[in-house]
mmCIF file of C-alpha atoms in Angstrom:
data_model
loop_
_atom_site.group_PDB
_atom_site.id
_atom_site.type_symbol
_atom_site.label_atom_id
_atom_site.label_comp_id
_atom_site.label_asym_id
_atom_site.label_seq_id
_atom_site.Cartn_x
_atom_site.Cartn_y
_atom_site.Cartn_z
ATOM 1 C CA UNK A 1 118.268 -120.602 298.902
ATOM 2 C CA UNK A 2 119.246 -117.673 296.953
ATOM 3 C CA UNK A 3 118.525 -117.496 293.234
ATOM 4 C CA UNK A 4 120.556 -115.246 291.109
ATOM 5 C CA UNK A 5 118.915 -113.998 287.855
ATOM 6 C CA UNK A 6 121.395 -113.258 285.130
ATOM 7 C CA UNK A 7 120.969 -109.741 283.731
ATOM 8 C CA UNK A 8 120.572 -109.247 279.995
ATOM 9 C CA UNK A 9 122.560 -106.334 278.655
ATOM 10 C CA UNK A 10 121.673 -104.695 275.192
ATOM 11 C CA UNK A 11 124.728 -103.272 273.587
ATOM 12 C CA UNK A 12 124.433 -100.659 270.696
ATOM 13 C CA UNK A 13 127.501 -100.035 268.680
ATOM 14 C CA UNK A 14 128.176 -96.521 267.408
ATOM 15 C CA UNK A 15 128.435 -96.017 263.615
ATOM 16 C CA UNK A 16 131.944 -95.589 262.447
ATOM 17 C CA UNK A 17 133.257 -92.085 262.464
ATOM 18 C CA UNK A 18 133.707 -92.247 258.709
ATOM 19 C CA UNK A 19 129.946 -92.780 258.174
ATOM 20 C CA UNK A 20 129.056 -89.879 260.463
ATOM 21 C CA UNK A 21 131.439 -87.671 258.618
ATOM 22 C CA UNK A 22 129.871 -88.564 255.235
ATOM 23 C CA UNK A 23 126.340 -87.854 256.542
ATOM 24 C CA UNK A 24 127.400 -84.447 257.842
ATOM 25 C CA UNK A 25 129.061 -83.638 254.528
ATOM 26 C CA UNK A 26 125.945 -84.655 252.578
ATOM 27 C CA UNK A 27 123.678 -82.438 254.736
ATOM 28 C CA UNK A 28 126.078 -79.551 254.337
ATOM 29 C CA UNK A 29 125.975 -79.861 250.566
ATOM 30 C CA UNK A 30 122.166 -79.930 250.587
ATOM 31 C CA UNK A 31 121.999 -76.751 252.668
ATOM 32 C CA UNK A 32 124.529 -75.024 250.451
ATOM 33 C CA UNK A 33 122.544 -75.838 247.318
ATOM 34 C CA UNK A 34 119.302 -74.617 248.909
ATOM 35 C CA UNK A 35 117.371 -77.810 248.096
ATOM 36 C CA UNK A 36 116.337 -78.404 251.706
ATOM 37 C CA UNK A 37 115.073 -74.845 252.132
ATOM 38 C CA UNK A 38 111.325 -74.414 251.704
ATOM 39 C CA UNK A 39 111.740 -71.103 249.881
ATOM 40 C CA UNK A 40 111.806 -71.528 246.080
ATOM 41 C CA UNK A 41 114.391 -69.436 244.223
ATOM 42 C CA UNK A 42 112.737 -66.390 242.584
ATOM 43 C CA UNK A 43 113.929 -67.334 239.109
ATOM 44 C CA UNK A 44 112.508 -70.864 239.326
ATOM 45 C CA UNK A 45 109.146 -70.012 237.667
ATOM 46 C CA UNK A 46 110.794 -67.800 235.081
ATOM 47 C CA UNK A 47 112.074 -70.670 232.979
ATOM 48 C CA UNK A 48 111.336 -70.461 229.212
ATOM 49 C CA UNK A 49 108.958 -73.420 229.441
ATOM 50 C CA UNK A 50 106.522 -71.507 231.671
ATOM 51 C CA UNK A 51 106.566 -68.136 229.871
ATOM 52 C CA UNK A 52 103.665 -67.181 227.533
ATOM 53 C CA UNK A 53 104.445 -67.411 223.837
ATOM 54 C CA UNK A 54 102.538 -66.989 220.561
ATOM 55 C CA UNK A 55 101.385 -69.869 218.412
ATOM 56 C CA UNK A 56 102.474 -68.784 214.932
ATOM 57 C CA UNK A 57 99.968 -71.007 213.128
ATOM 58 C CA UNK A 58 97.482 -68.096 212.965
ATOM 59 C CA UNK A 59 97.067 -66.086 209.753
ATOM 60 C CA UNK A 60 98.871 -62.768 210.141
ATOM 61 C CA UNK A 61 97.256 -61.031 207.137
ATOM 62 C CA UNK A 62 93.474 -60.989 206.710
ATOM 63 C CA UNK A 63 91.373 -59.550 203.874
ATOM 64 C CA UNK A 64 87.757 -58.649 204.595
ATOM 65 C CA UNK A 65 84.942 -57.170 202.532
ATOM 66 C CA UNK A 66 83.165 -53.974 203.484
ATOM 67 C CA UNK A 67 80.150 -54.871 205.603
ATOM 68 C CA UNK A 68 81.305 -58.461 206.285
ATOM 69 C CA UNK A 69 82.654 -59.176 209.809
ATOM 70 C CA UNK A 70 86.460 -59.378 210.067
ATOM 71 C CA UNK A 71 88.144 -61.813 212.501
ATOM 72 C CA UNK A 72 91.751 -61.664 213.734
ATOM 73 C CA UNK A 73 92.810 -64.831 215.601
ATOM 74 C CA UNK A 74 95.613 -64.642 218.200
ATOM 75 C CA UNK A 75 96.769 -67.832 219.972
ATOM 76 C CA UNK A 76 98.804 -67.563 223.194
ATOM 77 C CA UNK A 77 100.299 -70.624 224.925
ATOM 78 C CA UNK A 78 101.077 -70.761 228.677
ATOM 79 C CA UNK A 79 99.146 -67.575 229.330
ATOM 80 C CA UNK A 80 98.709 -68.242 233.054
ATOM 81 C CA UNK A 81 97.271 -65.232 234.876
ATOM 82 C CA UNK A 82 98.403 -62.707 232.271
ATOM 83 C CA UNK A 83 95.953 -60.630 230.242
ATOM 84 C CA UNK A 84 95.604 -60.371 226.458
ATOM 85 C CA UNK A 85 94.872 -56.982 224.901
ATOM 86 C CA UNK A 86 94.131 -55.836 221.329
ATOM 87 C CA UNK A 87 95.684 -52.511 220.293
ATOM 88 C CA UNK A 88 95.209 -50.504 217.084
ATOM 89 C CA UNK A 89 98.713 -49.689 215.918
ATOM 90 C CA UNK A 90 98.083 -46.423 214.045
ATOM 91 C CA UNK A 91 96.965 -44.516 217.159
ATOM 92 C CA UNK A 92 97.983 -47.002 219.911
ATOM 93 C CA UNK A 93 94.353 -47.123 221.014
ATOM 94 C CA UNK A 94 93.529 -49.985 223.404
ATOM 95 C CA UNK A 95 90.480 -51.725 221.936
ATOM 96 C CA UNK A 96 90.018 -54.654 224.329
ATOM 97 C CA UNK A 97 91.561 -56.124 227.504
ATOM 98 C CA UNK A 98 90.587 -59.705 228.140
ATOM 99 C CA UNK A 99 86.964 -59.924 227.012
ATOM 100 C CA UNK A 100 86.195 -56.295 227.930
ATOM 101 C CA UNK A 101 85.905 -53.575 225.269
ATOM 102 C CA UNK A 102 87.786 -50.313 225.968
ATOM 103 C CA UNK A 103 86.531 -48.197 223.077
ATOM 104 C CA UNK A 104 83.311 -46.373 222.310
ATOM 105 C CA UNK A 105 83.245 -48.033 218.888
ATOM 106 C CA UNK A 106 81.146 -51.072 219.707
ATOM 107 C CA UNK A 107 82.046 -52.709 216.398
ATOM 108 C CA UNK A 108 85.161 -54.036 218.182
ATOM 109 C CA UNK A 109 84.744 -57.103 220.374
ATOM 110 C CA UNK A 110 87.063 -59.683 221.964
ATOM 111 C CA UNK A 111 85.965 -63.319 221.690
ATOM 112 C CA UNK A 112 87.383 -66.029 223.976
ATOM 113 C CA UNK A 113 86.213 -69.444 225.189
ATOM 114 C CA UNK A 114 87.144 -70.673 228.656
ATOM 115 C CA UNK A 115 90.155 -72.982 228.511
ATOM 116 C CA UNK A 116 91.023 -71.942 224.955
ATOM 117 C CA UNK A 117 94.351 -70.453 223.865
ATOM 118 C CA UNK A 118 92.651 -68.291 221.229
ATOM 119 C CA UNK A 119 91.765 -64.614 221.614
ATOM 120 C CA UNK A 120 89.862 -63.235 218.621
ATOM 121 C CA UNK A 121 89.277 -59.605 217.699
ATOM 122 C CA UNK A 122 85.964 -59.259 215.844
ATOM 123 C CA UNK A 123 85.217 -56.120 213.813
ATOM 124 C CA UNK A 124 81.603 -55.835 212.722
ATOM 125 C CA UNK A 125 80.816 -54.008 209.464
ATOM 126 C CA UNK A 126 84.449 -53.057 208.707
ATOM 127 C CA UNK A 127 85.151 -50.068 206.470
ATOM 128 C CA UNK A 128 88.244 -49.242 204.368
ATOM 129 C CA UNK A 129 89.380 -46.837 207.140
ATOM 130 C CA UNK A 130 89.721 -49.878 209.449
ATOM 131 C CA UNK A 131 92.557 -51.250 207.325
ATOM 132 C CA UNK A 132 95.905 -51.371 209.127
ATOM 133 C CA UNK A 133 97.902 -53.228 211.769
ATOM 134 C CA UNK A 134 96.402 -54.545 215.019
ATOM 135 C CA UNK A 135 98.559 -55.907 217.862
ATOM 136 C CA UNK A 136 97.755 -58.800 220.155
ATOM 137 C CA UNK A 137 99.621 -57.935 223.386
ATOM 138 C CA UNK A 138 100.343 -60.070 226.485
ATOM 139 C CA UNK A 139 100.951 -58.399 229.875
ATOM 140 C CA UNK A 140 104.297 -60.013 230.625
ATOM 141 C CA UNK A 141 107.281 -57.973 231.816
ATOM 142 C CA UNK A 142 108.462 -56.870 229.362
ATOM 143 C CA UNK A 143 105.304 -57.070 227.254
ATOM 144 C CA UNK A 144 105.223 -59.262 224.161
ATOM 145 C CA UNK A 145 103.061 -58.586 221.119
ATOM 146 C CA UNK A 146 102.230 -59.954 217.684
ATOM 147 C CA UNK A 147 100.997 -57.841 214.749
ATOM 148 C CA UNK A 148 98.134 -58.667 212.387
ATOM 149 C CA UNK A 149 97.462 -56.864 209.103
ATOM 150 C CA UNK A 150 93.831 -56.199 208.109
ATOM 151 C CA UNK A 151 92.873 -55.176 204.558
ATOM 152 C CA UNK A 152 89.279 -54.059 204.024
ATOM 153 C CA UNK A 153 88.300 -54.021 200.334
ATOM 154 C CA UNK A 154 85.204 -53.003 198.400
ATOM 155 C CA UNK A 155 84.121 -56.042 196.411
ATOM 156 C CA UNK A 156 82.185 -55.230 193.240
ATOM 157 C CA UNK A 157 80.776 -57.637 190.714
ATOM 158 C CA UNK A 158 81.586 -57.132 187.034
ATOM 159 C CA UNK A 159 79.617 -58.199 183.966
ATOM 160 C CA UNK A 160 81.914 -58.768 180.994
ATOM 161 C CA UNK A 161 81.335 -56.424 178.077
ATOM 162 C CA UNK A 162 79.939 -52.915 177.973
ATOM 163 C CA UNK A 163 77.099 -51.529 180.024
ATOM 164 C CA UNK A 164 74.720 -51.711 177.029
ATOM 165 C CA UNK A 165 74.188 -54.721 174.797
ATOM 166 C CA UNK A 166 72.354 -55.154 171.463
ATOM 167 C CA UNK A 167 71.078 -58.599 170.530
ATOM 168 C CA UNK A 168 69.288 -59.692 167.358
ATOM 169 C CA UNK A 169 65.855 -61.172 167.958
ATOM 170 C CA UNK A 170 66.085 -64.963 167.937
ATOM 171 C CA UNK A 171 69.728 -64.991 169.067
ATOM 172 C CA UNK A 172 70.960 -66.105 172.497
ATOM 173 C CA UNK A 173 71.785 -63.756 175.369
ATOM 174 C CA UNK A 174 75.000 -64.777 177.134
ATOM 175 C CA UNK A 175 76.018 -62.739 180.200
ATOM 176 C CA UNK A 176 79.047 -63.548 182.391
ATOM 177 C CA UNK A 177 79.484 -62.098 185.896
ATOM 178 C CA UNK A 178 82.721 -62.071 187.935
ATOM 179 C CA UNK A 179 83.156 -61.487 191.680
ATOM 180 C CA UNK A 180 86.950 -61.645 191.700
ATOM 181 C CA UNK A 181 87.529 -59.050 194.442
ATOM 182 C CA UNK A 182 85.654 -61.104 197.009
ATOM 183 C CA UNK A 183 88.105 -62.565 199.592
ATOM 184 C CA UNK A 184 85.967 -65.697 199.873
ATOM 185 C CA UNK A 185 83.804 -67.374 197.213
ATOM 186 C CA UNK A 186 80.235 -66.037 197.340
ATOM 187 C CA UNK A 187 77.676 -68.398 198.827
ATOM 188 C CA UNK A 188 75.322 -67.505 195.977
ATOM 189 C CA UNK A 189 75.077 -65.283 192.885
ATOM 190 C CA UNK A 190 71.595 -64.136 191.862
ATOM 191 C CA UNK A 191 70.590 -62.738 188.473
ATOM 192 C CA UNK A 192 67.737 -60.238 188.215
ATOM 193 C CA UNK A 193 65.784 -58.759 185.322
ATOM 194 C CA UNK A 194 64.438 -55.631 186.911
ATOM 195 C CA UNK A 195 63.271 -56.895 190.305
ATOM 196 C CA UNK A 196 62.522 -60.441 189.130
ATOM 197 C CA UNK A 197 64.964 -63.240 190.067
ATOM 198 C CA UNK A 198 66.088 -65.068 186.928
ATOM 199 C CA UNK A 199 67.640 -68.077 188.718
ATOM 200 C CA UNK A 200 64.172 -69.566 189.241
ATOM 201 C CA UNK A 201 62.395 -68.122 186.210
ATOM 202 C CA UNK A 202 59.505 -70.131 184.770
ATOM 203 C CA UNK A 203 60.335 -68.999 181.239
ATOM 204 C CA UNK A 204 61.819 -71.806 179.214
ATOM 205 C CA UNK A 205 65.272 -71.489 177.700
ATOM 206 C CA UNK A 206 66.869 -69.765 180.722
ATOM 207 C CA UNK A 207 69.914 -71.356 182.339
ATOM 208 C CA UNK A 208 72.125 -70.058 185.174
ATOM 209 C CA UNK A 209 75.546 -71.687 185.659
ATOM 210 C CA UNK A 210 77.459 -70.638 188.808
ATOM 211 C CA UNK A 211 80.959 -71.810 189.790
ATOM 212 C CA UNK A 212 81.775 -70.726 193.354
ATOM 213 C CA UNK A 213 85.422 -71.788 193.118
ATOM 214 C CA UNK A 214 86.073 -69.405 190.204
ATOM 215 C CA UNK A 215 83.589 -66.778 191.480
ATOM 216 C CA UNK A 216 81.797 -66.680 188.126
ATOM 217 C CA UNK A 217 78.195 -67.008 187.002
ATOM 218 C CA UNK A 218 76.664 -67.185 183.516
ATOM 219 C CA UNK A 219 73.120 -66.264 182.493
ATOM 220 C CA UNK A 220 72.031 -67.902 179.224
ATOM 221 C CA UNK A 221 68.745 -66.982 177.528
ATOM 222 C CA UNK A 222 67.946 -68.904 174.350
ATOM 223 C CA UNK A 223 66.071 -67.359 171.395
ATOM 224 C CA UNK A 224 65.703 -63.888 172.834
ATOM 225 C CA UNK A 225 62.631 -61.822 171.972
ATOM 226 C CA UNK A 226 61.822 -58.159 172.473
ATOM 227 C CA UNK A 227 60.240 -59.137 175.812
ATOM 228 C CA UNK A 228 63.739 -60.059 177.033
ATOM 229 C CA UNK A 229 64.952 -56.474 176.665
ATOM 230 C CA UNK A 230 65.647 -54.756 179.954
ATOM 231 C CA UNK A 231 68.073 -54.206 182.822
ATOM 232 C CA UNK A 232 69.929 -57.330 184.022
ATOM 233 C CA UNK A 233 71.723 -57.348 187.395
ATOM 234 C CA UNK A 234 74.286 -59.759 188.825
ATOM 235 C CA UNK A 235 74.207 -59.782 192.642
ATOM 236 C CA UNK A 236 76.778 -61.962 194.515
ATOM 237 C CA UNK A 237 76.288 -62.540 198.244
ATOM 238 C CA UNK A 238 79.576 -60.848 199.209
ATOM 239 C CA UNK A 239 79.919 -58.135 196.540
ATOM 240 C CA UNK A 240 78.192 -55.052 195.244
ATOM 241 C CA UNK A 241 75.974 -55.783 192.249
ATOM 242 C CA UNK A 242 76.613 -54.946 188.584
ATOM 243 C CA UNK A 243 74.083 -54.273 185.818
ATOM 244 C CA UNK A 244 73.833 -54.263 182.029
ATOM 245 C CA UNK A 245 71.067 -53.027 179.709
ATOM 246 C CA UNK A 246 70.067 -55.484 176.972
ATOM 247 C CA UNK A 247 68.260 -54.398 173.785
ATOM 248 C CA UNK A 248 66.706 -57.148 171.668
ATOM 249 C CA UNK A 249 66.058 -55.652 168.215
ATOM 250 C CA UNK A 250 64.524 -56.831 164.966
ATOM 251 C CA UNK A 251 66.685 -56.785 161.848
ATOM 252 C CA UNK A 252 70.461 -56.752 161.667
ATOM 253 C CA UNK A 253 73.210 -54.247 161.071
ATOM 254 C CA UNK A 254 76.948 -54.684 161.830
ATOM 255 C CA UNK A 255 77.037 -51.502 163.896
ATOM 256 C CA UNK A 256 74.159 -52.547 166.111
ATOM 257 C CA UNK A 257 74.694 -56.248 166.783
ATOM 258 C CA UNK A 258 76.802 -58.089 169.321
ATOM 259 C CA UNK A 259 78.505 -61.322 168.357
ATOM 260 C CA UNK A 260 79.781 -63.519 171.167
ATOM 261 C CA UNK A 261 81.035 -61.389 174.053
ATOM 262 C CA UNK A 262 81.770 -58.245 172.021
ATOM 263 C CA UNK A 263 79.469 -55.278 172.397
ATOM 264 C CA UNK A 264 78.533 -52.385 170.135
ATOM 265 C CA UNK A 265 76.776 -50.391 172.783
ATOM 266 C CA UNK A 266 78.533 -47.194 171.752
ATOM 267 C CA UNK A 267 77.823 -47.693 168.027
ATOM 268 C CA UNK A 268 74.237 -47.123 166.972
ATOM 269 C CA UNK A 269 72.897 -47.289 163.447
ATOM 270 C CA UNK A 270 69.856 -45.442 162.227
ATOM 271 C CA UNK A 271 68.605 -44.920 158.663
ATOM 272 C CA UNK A 272 69.410 -41.519 157.168
ATOM 273 C CA UNK A 273 66.324 -39.341 157.894
ATOM 274 C CA UNK A 274 64.375 -37.484 155.241
ATOM 275 C CA UNK A 275 65.911 -34.179 156.312
ATOM 276 C CA UNK A 276 69.505 -34.679 157.394
ATOM 277 C CA UNK A 277 73.081 -33.619 156.866
ATOM 278 C CA UNK A 278 75.686 -36.398 156.712
ATOM 279 C CA UNK A 279 79.401 -35.769 157.359
ATOM 280 C CA UNK A 280 81.911 -38.581 156.779
ATOM 281 C CA UNK A 281 85.502 -38.924 157.992
ATOM 282 C CA UNK A 282 87.392 -41.561 156.007
ATOM 283 C CA UNK A 283 90.369 -43.653 157.136
ATOM 284 C CA UNK A 284 92.264 -46.312 155.180
ATOM 285 C CA UNK A 285 89.744 -49.052 155.883
ATOM 286 C CA UNK A 286 86.675 -47.527 157.544
ATOM 287 C CA UNK A 287 84.715 -44.314 157.591
ATOM 288 C CA UNK A 288 82.785 -42.789 160.464
ATOM 289 C CA UNK A 289 79.553 -41.164 159.333
ATOM 290 C CA UNK A 290 77.888 -38.615 161.605
ATOM 291 C CA UNK A 291 74.175 -38.119 160.914
ATOM 292 C CA UNK A 292 72.469 -35.058 162.383
ATOM 293 C CA UNK A 293 68.700 -35.277 162.307
ATOM 294 C CA UNK A 294 67.134 -31.821 162.320
ATOM 295 C CA UNK A 295 63.657 -33.142 163.003
ATOM 296 C CA UNK A 296 64.631 -35.122 166.161
ATOM 297 C CA UNK A 297 67.812 -33.295 167.145
ATOM 298 C CA UNK A 298 69.685 -36.622 167.389
ATOM 299 C CA UNK A 299 73.295 -37.397 166.535
ATOM 300 C CA UNK A 300 73.924 -40.906 165.178
ATOM 301 C CA UNK A 301 77.203 -42.653 164.349
ATOM 302 C CA UNK A 302 77.719 -45.235 161.586
ATOM 303 C CA UNK A 303 80.809 -47.295 160.742
ATOM 304 C CA UNK A 304 81.115 -48.162 157.014
ATOM 305 C CA UNK A 305 83.835 -49.532 154.738
ATOM 306 C CA UNK A 306 85.739 -46.616 153.229
ATOM 307 C CA UNK A 307 84.849 -47.465 149.629
ATOM 308 C CA UNK A 308 81.136 -47.642 150.407
ATOM 309 C CA UNK A 309 81.319 -44.445 152.471
ATOM 310 C CA UNK A 310 82.925 -42.559 149.560
ATOM 311 C CA UNK A 311 80.186 -43.783 147.249
ATOM 312 C CA UNK A 312 77.458 -42.689 149.679
ATOM 313 C CA UNK A 313 79.133 -39.355 150.270
ATOM 314 C CA UNK A 314 78.940 -38.488 146.551
ATOM 315 C CA UNK A 315 75.167 -39.084 146.542
ATOM 316 C CA UNK A 316 74.091 -38.228 150.095
ATOM 317 C CA UNK A 317 76.293 -35.394 151.277
ATOM 318 C CA UNK A 318 73.047 -33.416 151.613
ATOM 319 C CA UNK A 319 69.703 -35.246 151.561
ATOM 320 C CA UNK A 320 66.487 -33.542 150.649
ATOM 321 C CA UNK A 321 63.263 -35.390 149.837
#
């Protein structure tokens, strides 16, 4: 008996010609556009979003005090593998590249923290000659740069009034010091009498009032005595000091005393000596009397009302005793 096994036939139908044609067209378009090629177009990484650029939030003009470190902050976004350099504009001298210093002047230093966008030029002990423009430059092609202006000033304290002050014994001494040229408020302002700090004086009646925001300091001494005479110095932390000489005298004369903040340091009164010649120049309201003392060789100046000066001149043009 013969057994016949039916054969199983698998039939695969071809895709329609229209589908094949569309696939071939799609591949052709991909090749033409270059999207299936492993090579990336040269201009791909040169898009604006990947180029370095400066963050303009940094201060472009900086004022520093002589002797106080100056810092110029440059922020660069998307730096990649480019280098940041600092260049002095006036002579095009390269100061730093990256964190390396390229000048013999070791006062210049580049500061940078890993992962930070900030590159800082630090100038230790700046001098007025360091004032000028400094460029933060990035090594792109072409190079890009951003300028920073540095102003180095000499900050000096100032005590209001003249350099010499006359105070009546028993009156108050009131000295006011300003540190207005300082680019930042001073961290402290010390007052000295000679070499002794007055801010912590044990003498009663002394008060020091300092306002950092206005860069001012006041020294108040109540009921001054002759022991309070001397040289007083105002010394802010970020400024050169200033001094004034205070004389506390007994008695009173309009030409010798200071009232409030006015000073008569250039006007000194002395009694007419026993042997003296007095010359008076009279104006409408006042007369200036010049007293030459032969015994001491001193020249003294006195301000008097004109009427009183004329009266004295009649009796004391030449004094002999």
